[in-house]
């Protein structure tokens, strides 16, 4: 198959807001001996793209945006033995908001089962793996646990809600609108609190959790919700902060943990799937959950690659529920 030499891509030339996003032409990468080249079909939006653009997470500029996509392998380097041309794959790598992406064959890549579409794979890979690793390793959610999920109708929120309620846990979630409340309920949340109507919602969380507070709080909102999440925990509870949607949590004193003997963690997916056997274990689990429909992947909207700036605005300004994706 002959490949083009140039392609359309989203380039971030410098640190900035959505105004720096540039839909442009770049060279199709040439692969090295241990790399694969993927022709992307769909890519998933994640807050990490925004964190790189704003330089909250350090990165070199210019860079091609995107961290998650699904497509077909169109070329493999001569040292690659685990993948072949024609394989349908989902993967996590830099530079996915482009028609073609080169990445190491040893990276976070998984063959997509025949019964899972490219669209669903791109919409579920990063967040599905994140949600699965968090409910098993950041805090092992058990039947009967009270679990508090901030932004329960978001991409991560709907997945965490489904998984935790599926384990038989009582899920309490926050949302900002009645429409988001409906979605969180449908995903399995027992108690949903619209925090716009109930700014002092901590007492409601405690009331809904036997008057004791929750066993675990999963908080990807960060700065604006950290204190409320901590206050919602019961004695010996676990605080899992996993994102900065409202900004990063400022430094905290360890003494805040003392009052209730709390545990605090700040996990990231990548440190749970570092070893090949970890990646294998969790991707197998993810595809099973997705194939059987146990995990419903709710796609809010699909945008063409050229409209990434609008797609980013949808995610970053709280307009979306579930997942936002790009058709490449
Ligand atoms: P969401 O779809 O959850 O969108 C973010 C939601 O957070 C909004 O819809 C909104 O819900 C709520 N929110 C509250 N305040 C703000 C604010 N100031 N700005 C924006 N949103 C706000 O996003 P994702 O599911 O893509 O990601 C959720 C979090 O998970 C992010 O912080 C992300 O970085 C993190 N994440 C972390 C990973 C890791 O490995 N650690 C991996 C994947 C995601 P509402 O309107 O209901 O308030």
PDB file of N, CA, C and O and ligand atoms in Angstrom, residues 45-48 51 57 126-127 130 134 151-157 174-177 180 195 220-221 224 242-246 266-270 315-322, ligand 1:
ATOM      1  N   UNK A  45     -11.197  12.403  22.845  1.00  0.00           N
ATOM      2  CA  UNK A  45     -10.748  13.615  23.544  1.00  0.00           C
ATOM      3  C   UNK A  45     -10.567  13.306  25.015  1.00  0.00           C
ATOM      4  O   UNK A  45     -11.381  12.591  25.599  1.00  0.00           O
ATOM      5  N   UNK A  46      -9.530  13.891  25.589  1.00  0.00           N
ATOM      6  CA  UNK A  46      -9.282  13.743  27.020  1.00  0.00           C
ATOM      7  C   UNK A  46      -8.782  15.063  27.574  1.00  0.00           C
ATOM      8  O   UNK A  46      -8.151  15.843  26.857  1.00  0.00           O
ATOM      9  N   UNK A  47      -9.017  15.276  28.848  1.00  0.00           N
ATOM     10  CA  UNK A  47      -8.537  16.505  29.480  1.00  0.00           C
ATOM     11  C   UNK A  47      -7.018  16.622  29.385  1.00  0.00           C
ATOM     12  O   UNK A  47      -6.476  17.718  29.398  1.00  0.00           O
ATOM     13  N   UNK A  48      -6.334  15.495  29.272  1.00  0.00           N
ATOM     14  CA  UNK A  48      -4.874  15.553  29.219  1.00  0.00           C
ATOM     15  C   UNK A  48      -4.407  16.376  28.010  1.00  0.00           C
ATOM     16  O   UNK A  48      -3.372  17.050  28.054  1.00  0.00           O
ATOM     17  N   UNK A  51      -4.404  19.779  29.266  1.00  0.00           N
ATOM     18  CA  UNK A  51      -3.325  20.015  30.233  1.00  0.00           C
ATOM     19  C   UNK A  51      -1.984  20.211  29.503  1.00  0.00           C
ATOM     20  O   UNK A  51      -1.157  21.008  29.926  1.00  0.00           O
ATOM     21  N   UNK A  57       0.775  20.142  32.316  1.00  0.00           N
ATOM     22  CA  UNK A  57       1.705  19.015  32.246  1.00  0.00           C
ATOM     23  C   UNK A  57       2.789  19.416  31.242  1.00  0.00           C
ATOM     24  O   UNK A  57       2.462  19.791  30.106  1.00  0.00           O
ATOM     25  N   UNK A 126      -8.978   4.757  26.718  1.00  0.00           N
ATOM     26  CA  UNK A 126      -8.263   5.428  27.821  1.00  0.00           C
ATOM     27  C   UNK A 126      -9.125   5.495  29.085  1.00  0.00           C
ATOM     28  O   UNK A 126      -8.701   5.099  30.172  1.00  0.00           O
ATOM     29  N   UNK A 127     -10.339   5.954  28.932  1.00  0.00           N
ATOM     30  CA  UNK A 127     -11.170   6.129  30.138  1.00  0.00           C
ATOM     31  C   UNK A 127     -11.640   4.784  30.700  1.00  0.00           C
ATOM     32  O   UNK A 127     -11.768   4.633  31.915  1.00  0.00           O
ATOM     33  N   UNK A 130      -8.793   3.405  32.559  1.00  0.00           N
ATOM     34  CA  UNK A 130      -8.594   4.203  33.778  1.00  0.00           C
ATOM     35  C   UNK A 130      -9.610   3.796  34.837  1.00  0.00           C
ATOM     36  O   UNK A 130      -9.258   3.529  35.996  1.00  0.00           O
ATOM     37  N   UNK A 134      -8.713   1.983  38.399  1.00  0.00           N
ATOM     38  CA  UNK A 134      -8.968   2.738  39.637  1.00  0.00           C
ATOM     39  C   UNK A 134      -9.864   1.961  40.607  1.00  0.00           C
ATOM     40  O   UNK A 134      -9.613   1.962  41.808  1.00  0.00           O
ATOM     41  N   UNK A 151     -18.698  14.758  39.313  1.00  0.00           N
ATOM     42  CA  UNK A 151     -18.942  14.812  37.858  1.00  0.00           C
ATOM     43  C   UNK A 151     -19.383  13.440  37.339  1.00  0.00           C
ATOM     44  O   UNK A 151     -18.793  12.889  36.407  1.00  0.00           O
ATOM     45  N   UNK A 152     -20.435  12.916  37.958  1.00  0.00           N
ATOM     46  CA  UNK A 152     -20.859  11.533  37.677  1.00  0.00           C
ATOM     47  C   UNK A 152     -21.400  11.321  36.266  1.00  0.00           C
ATOM     48  O   UNK A 152     -21.509  10.179  35.816  1.00  0.00           O
ATOM     49  N   UNK A 153     -21.730  12.406  35.545  1.00  0.00           N
ATOM     50  CA  UNK A 153     -22.238  12.232  34.178  1.00  0.00           C
ATOM     51  C   UNK A 153     -21.165  12.501  33.132  1.00  0.00           C
ATOM     52  O   UNK A 153     -21.441  12.501  31.928  1.00  0.00           O
ATOM     53  N   UNK A 154     -19.931  12.721  33.576  1.00  0.00           N
ATOM     54  CA  UNK A 154     -18.844  12.942  32.621  1.00  0.00           C
ATOM     55  C   UNK A 154     -18.369  11.628  32.028  1.00  0.00           C
ATOM     56  O   UNK A 154     -18.917  10.552  32.329  1.00  0.00           O
ATOM     57  N   UNK A 155     -17.340  11.708  31.196  1.00  0.00           N
ATOM     58  CA  UNK A 155     -16.810  10.495  30.574  1.00  0.00           C
ATOM     59  C   UNK A 155     -16.364   9.499  31.631  1.00  0.00           C
ATOM     60  O   UNK A 155     -16.827   8.346  31.675  1.00  0.00           O
ATOM     61  N   UNK A 156     -15.474   9.926  32.496  1.00  0.00           N
ATOM     62  CA  UNK A 156     -15.007   9.046  33.579  1.00  0.00           C
ATOM     63  C   UNK A 156     -16.139   8.739  34.551  1.00  0.00           C
ATOM     64  O   UNK A 156     -16.266   7.620  35.043  1.00  0.00           O
ATOM     65  N   UNK A 157     -16.958   9.737  34.845  1.00  0.00           N
ATOM     66  CA  UNK A 157     -18.016   9.589  35.838  1.00  0.00           C
ATOM     67  C   UNK A 157     -19.004   8.485  35.484  1.00  0.00           C
ATOM     68  O   UNK A 157     -19.359   7.653  36.335  1.00  0.00           O
ATOM     69  N   UNK A 174     -22.283  13.681  41.969  1.00  0.00           N
ATOM     70  CA  UNK A 174     -22.667  15.085  41.771  1.00  0.00           C
ATOM     71  C   UNK A 174     -22.730  15.389  40.276  1.00  0.00           C
ATOM     72  O   UNK A 174     -21.990  14.805  39.477  1.00  0.00           O
ATOM     73  N   UNK A 175     -23.608  16.320  39.925  1.00  0.00           N
ATOM     74  CA  UNK A 175     -23.758  16.798  38.542  1.00  0.00           C
ATOM     75  C   UNK A 175     -24.193  18.265  38.615  1.00  0.00           C
ATOM     76  O   UNK A 175     -24.587  18.737  39.679  1.00  0.00           O
ATOM     77  N   UNK A 176     -24.176  18.934  37.431  1.00  0.00           N
ATOM     78  CA  UNK A 176     -24.542  20.358  37.438  1.00  0.00           C
ATOM     79  C   UNK A 176     -25.909  20.644  36.827  1.00  0.00           C
ATOM     80  O   UNK A 176     -26.373  21.783  36.908  1.00  0.00           O
ATOM     81  N   UNK A 177     -26.528  19.657  36.170  1.00  0.00           N
ATOM     82  CA  UNK A 177     -27.824  19.927  35.518  1.00  0.00           C
ATOM     83  C   UNK A 177     -28.775  18.740  35.709  1.00  0.00           C
ATOM     84  O   UNK A 177     -28.320  17.606  35.938  1.00  0.00           O
ATOM     85  N   UNK A 180     -27.931  15.921  33.285  1.00  0.00           N
ATOM     86  CA  UNK A 180     -26.793  15.111  33.725  1.00  0.00           C
ATOM     87  C   UNK A 180     -27.226  14.176  34.868  1.00  0.00           C
ATOM     88  O   UNK A 180     -26.756  13.044  34.962  1.00  0.00           O
ATOM     89  N   UNK A 195     -25.235  19.914  42.313  1.00  0.00           N
ATOM     90  CA  UNK A 195     -24.510  20.793  43.250  1.00  0.00           C
ATOM     91  C   UNK A 195     -24.776  22.271  42.982  1.00  0.00           C
ATOM     92  O   UNK A 195     -24.461  23.121  43.812  1.00  0.00           O
ATOM     93  N   UNK A 220     -12.269  13.724  39.930  1.00  0.00           N
ATOM     94  CA  UNK A 220     -11.477  14.172  38.780  1.00  0.00           C
ATOM     95  C   UNK A 220     -11.676  15.652  38.518  1.00  0.00           C
ATOM     96  O   UNK A 220     -11.144  16.182  37.547  1.00  0.00           O
ATOM     97  N   UNK A 221     -12.468  16.305  39.348  1.00  0.00           N
ATOM     98  CA  UNK A 221     -12.718  17.739  39.153  1.00  0.00           C
ATOM     99  C   UNK A 221     -11.577  18.544  39.763  1.00  0.00           C
ATOM    100  O   UNK A 221     -11.113  19.534  39.206  1.00  0.00           O
ATOM    101  N   UNK A 224     -11.815  22.645  42.717  1.00  0.00           N
ATOM    102  CA  UNK A 224     -13.058  23.202  43.282  1.00  0.00           C
ATOM    103  C   UNK A 224     -13.811  22.205  44.168  1.00  0.00           C
ATOM    104  O   UNK A 224     -14.716  22.597  44.901  1.00  0.00           O
ATOM    105  N   UNK A 242      -8.022  12.283  40.812  1.00  0.00           N
ATOM    106  CA  UNK A 242      -7.395  11.798  39.572  1.00  0.00           C
ATOM    107  C   UNK A 242      -7.422  12.802  38.427  1.00  0.00           C
ATOM    108  O   UNK A 242      -7.139  12.446  37.287  1.00  0.00           O
ATOM    109  N   UNK A 243      -7.725  14.063  38.725  1.00  0.00           N
ATOM    110  CA  UNK A 243      -7.720  15.014  37.612  1.00  0.00           C
ATOM    111  C   UNK A 243      -7.837  16.442  38.055  1.00  0.00           C
ATOM    112  O   UNK A 243      -7.931  16.740  39.259  1.00  0.00           O
ATOM    113  N   UNK A 244      -7.820  17.318  37.055  1.00  0.00           N
ATOM    114  CA  UNK A 244      -7.758  18.760  37.299  1.00  0.00           C
ATOM    115  C   UNK A 244      -8.775  19.503  36.444  1.00  0.00           C
ATOM    116  O   UNK A 244      -8.472  20.573  35.913  1.00  0.00           O
ATOM    117  N   UNK A 245      -9.961  18.951  36.261  1.00  0.00           N
ATOM    118  CA  UNK A 245     -10.921  19.600  35.353  1.00  0.00           C
ATOM    119  C   UNK A 245     -11.182  21.052  35.755  1.00  0.00           C
ATOM    120  O   UNK A 245     -11.365  21.919  34.899  1.00  0.00           O
ATOM    121  N   UNK A 246     -11.178  21.341  37.059  1.00  0.00           N
ATOM    122  CA  UNK A 246     -11.399  22.719  37.512  1.00  0.00           C
ATOM    123  C   UNK A 246     -10.089  23.389  37.903  1.00  0.00           C
ATOM    124  O   UNK A 246     -10.083  24.496  38.435  1.00  0.00           O
ATOM    125  N   UNK A 266      -3.220   9.818  44.316  1.00  0.00           N
ATOM    126  CA  UNK A 266      -3.344  10.649  43.112  1.00  0.00           C
ATOM    127  C   UNK A 266      -2.847   9.794  41.935  1.00  0.00           C
ATOM    128  O   UNK A 266      -1.746   9.966  41.416  1.00  0.00           O
ATOM    129  N   UNK A 267      -3.665   8.797  41.535  1.00  0.00           N
ATOM    130  CA  UNK A 267      -3.201   7.826  40.535  1.00  0.00           C
ATOM    131  C   UNK A 267      -3.351   8.321  39.092  1.00  0.00           C
ATOM    132  O   UNK A 267      -4.134   9.219  38.801  1.00  0.00           O
ATOM    133  N   UNK A 268      -2.601   7.687  38.224  1.00  0.00           N
ATOM    134  CA  UNK A 268      -2.754   7.896  36.791  1.00  0.00           C
ATOM    135  C   UNK A 268      -2.761   6.524  36.118  1.00  0.00           C
ATOM    136  O   UNK A 268      -2.094   5.592  36.577  1.00  0.00           O
ATOM    137  N   UNK A 269      -3.537   6.409  35.051  1.00  0.00           N
ATOM    138  CA  UNK A 269      -3.678   5.121  34.361  1.00  0.00           C
ATOM    139  C   UNK A 269      -2.326   4.501  34.032  1.00  0.00           C
ATOM    140  O   UNK A 269      -2.092   3.312  34.247  1.00  0.00           O
ATOM    141  N   UNK A 270      -1.418   5.347  33.495  1.00  0.00           N
ATOM    142  CA  UNK A 270      -0.187   4.803  32.913  1.00  0.00           C
ATOM    143  C   UNK A 270       0.636   3.992  33.911  1.00  0.00           C
ATOM    144  O   UNK A 270       1.297   3.030  33.535  1.00  0.00           O
ATOM    145  N   UNK A 315     -15.902  19.868  25.668  1.00  0.00           N
ATOM    146  CA  UNK A 315     -15.428  19.120  26.846  1.00  0.00           C
ATOM    147  C   UNK A 315     -15.003  20.060  27.972  1.00  0.00           C
ATOM    148  O   UNK A 315     -15.365  19.857  29.129  1.00  0.00           O
ATOM    149  N   UNK A 316     -14.267  21.083  27.604  1.00  0.00           N
ATOM    150  CA  UNK A 316     -13.645  21.932  28.646  1.00  0.00           C
ATOM    151  C   UNK A 316     -14.634  22.871  29.323  1.00  0.00           C
ATOM    152  O   UNK A 316     -14.358  23.385  30.399  1.00  0.00           O
ATOM    153  N   UNK A 317     -15.768  23.122  28.668  1.00  0.00           N
ATOM    154  CA  UNK A 317     -16.726  24.067  29.262  1.00  0.00           C
ATOM    155  C   UNK A 317     -17.974  23.350  29.790  1.00  0.00           C
ATOM    156  O   UNK A 317     -19.048  23.937  29.857  1.00  0.00           O
ATOM    157  N   UNK A 318     -17.816  22.080  30.120  1.00  0.00           N
ATOM    158  CA  UNK A 318     -18.835  21.293  30.829  1.00  0.00           C
ATOM    159  C   UNK A 318     -20.112  21.084  30.034  1.00  0.00           C
ATOM    160  O   UNK A 318     -21.162  20.816  30.614  1.00  0.00           O
ATOM    161  N   UNK A 319     -20.002  21.184  28.665  1.00  0.00           N
ATOM    162  CA  UNK A 319     -21.219  20.981  27.862  1.00  0.00           C
ATOM    163  C   UNK A 319     -21.454  19.505  27.593  1.00  0.00           C
ATOM    164  O   UNK A 319     -22.564  19.106  27.259  1.00  0.00           O
ATOM    165  N   UNK A 320     -20.397  18.700  27.702  1.00  0.00           N
ATOM    166  CA  UNK A 320     -20.547  17.290  27.294  1.00  0.00           C
ATOM    167  C   UNK A 320     -20.937  16.400  28.465  1.00  0.00           C
ATOM    168  O   UNK A 320     -20.764  16.748  29.631  1.00  0.00           O
ATOM    169  N   UNK A 321     -21.471  15.247  28.086  1.00  0.00           N
ATOM    170  CA  UNK A 321     -21.638  14.137  29.025  1.00  0.00           C
ATOM    171  C   UNK A 321     -20.950  12.967  28.322  1.00  0.00           C
ATOM    172  O   UNK A 321     -20.774  13.011  27.107  1.00  0.00           O
ATOM    173  N   UNK A 322     -20.564  11.947  29.061  1.00  0.00           N
ATOM    174  CA  UNK A 322     -19.914  10.817  28.386  1.00  0.00           C
ATOM    175  C   UNK A 322     -18.703  11.281  27.585  1.00  0.00           C
ATOM    176  O   UNK A 322     -18.015  12.216  27.970  1.00  0.00           O
TER     177      UNK A 322
HETATM  178  P1  LIG B   1     -15.688  14.956  32.037  1.00  0.00           P
HETATM  179  O1  LIG B   1     -16.518  14.452  30.927  1.00  0.00           O
HETATM  180  O2  LIG B   1     -15.896  14.421  33.401  1.00  0.00           O
HETATM  181  O3  LIG B   1     -15.788  16.531  32.075  1.00  0.00           O
HETATM  182  C1  LIG B   1     -15.426  17.230  33.225  1.00  0.00           C
HETATM  183  C2  LIG B   1     -16.645  17.464  34.112  1.00  0.00           C
HETATM  184  O4  LIG B   1     -16.181  17.985  35.339  1.00  0.00           O
HETATM  185  C3  LIG B   1     -17.585  18.507  33.544  1.00  0.00           C
HETATM  186  O5  LIG B   1     -18.510  18.001  32.622  1.00  0.00           O
HETATM  187  C4  LIG B   1     -18.235  19.036  34.806  1.00  0.00           C
HETATM  188  O6  LIG B   1     -19.324  18.213  35.179  1.00  0.00           O
HETATM  189  C5  LIG B   1     -17.146  18.863  35.869  1.00  0.00           C
HETATM  190  N1  LIG B   1     -16.530  20.149  36.195  1.00  0.00           N
HETATM  191  C6  LIG B   1     -16.691  20.794  37.378  1.00  0.00           C
HETATM  192  N2  LIG B   1     -16.019  21.944  37.376  1.00  0.00           N
HETATM  193  C7  LIG B   1     -15.437  22.061  36.162  1.00  0.00           C
HETATM  194  C8  LIG B   1     -14.632  23.076  35.556  1.00  0.00           C
HETATM  195  N3  LIG B   1     -14.288  24.189  36.213  1.00  0.00           N
HETATM  196  N4  LIG B   1     -14.209  22.887  34.287  1.00  0.00           N
HETATM  197  C9  LIG B   1     -14.538  21.780  33.622  1.00  0.00           C
HETATM  198  N5  LIG B   1     -15.300  20.787  34.150  1.00  0.00           N
HETATM  199  C10 LIG B   1     -15.753  20.927  35.415  1.00  0.00           C
HETATM  200  O7  LIG B   1     -14.158  14.771  31.670  1.00  0.00           O
HETATM  201  P2  LIG B   1     -13.365  13.409  31.509  1.00  0.00           P
HETATM  202  O8  LIG B   1     -14.208  12.263  31.855  1.00  0.00           O
HETATM  203  O9  LIG B   1     -12.688  13.456  30.202  1.00  0.00           O
HETATM  204  O10 LIG B   1     -12.236  13.579  32.636  1.00  0.00           O
HETATM  205  C11 LIG B   1     -12.589  13.703  34.000  1.00  0.00           C
HETATM  206  C12 LIG B   1     -11.323  13.852  34.803  1.00  0.00           C
HETATM  207  O11 LIG B   1     -10.624  12.626  34.772  1.00  0.00           O
HETATM  208  C13 LIG B   1     -10.366  14.914  34.263  1.00  0.00           C
HETATM  209  O12 LIG B   1      -9.839  15.651  35.328  1.00  0.00           O
HETATM  210  C14 LIG B   1      -9.270  14.090  33.637  1.00  0.00           C
HETATM  211  O13 LIG B   1      -8.035  14.731  33.626  1.00  0.00           O
HETATM  212  C15 LIG B   1      -9.267  12.890  34.554  1.00  0.00           C
HETATM  213  N6  LIG B   1      -8.625  11.698  34.003  1.00  0.00           N
HETATM  214  C16 LIG B   1      -7.539  11.224  34.679  1.00  0.00           C
HETATM  215  C17 LIG B   1      -6.897  10.105  34.247  1.00  0.00           C
HETATM  216  C18 LIG B   1      -5.757   9.588  35.036  1.00  0.00           C
HETATM  217  O14 LIG B   1      -5.095   8.645  34.605  1.00  0.00           O
HETATM  218  N7  LIG B   1      -5.476  10.137  36.193  1.00  0.00           N
HETATM  219  C19 LIG B   1      -7.303   9.417  33.011  1.00  0.00           C
HETATM  220  C20 LIG B   1      -8.506   9.950  32.418  1.00  0.00           C
HETATM  221  C21 LIG B   1      -9.118  11.073  32.896  1.00  0.00           C
HETATM  222  P3  LIG B   1     -20.612  18.915  35.872  1.00  0.00           P
HETATM  223  O15 LIG B   1     -21.168  19.828  34.836  1.00  0.00           O
HETATM  224  O16 LIG B   1     -21.511  17.816  36.235  1.00  0.00           O
HETATM  225  O17 LIG B   1     -20.043  19.665  37.036  1.00  0.00           O
END
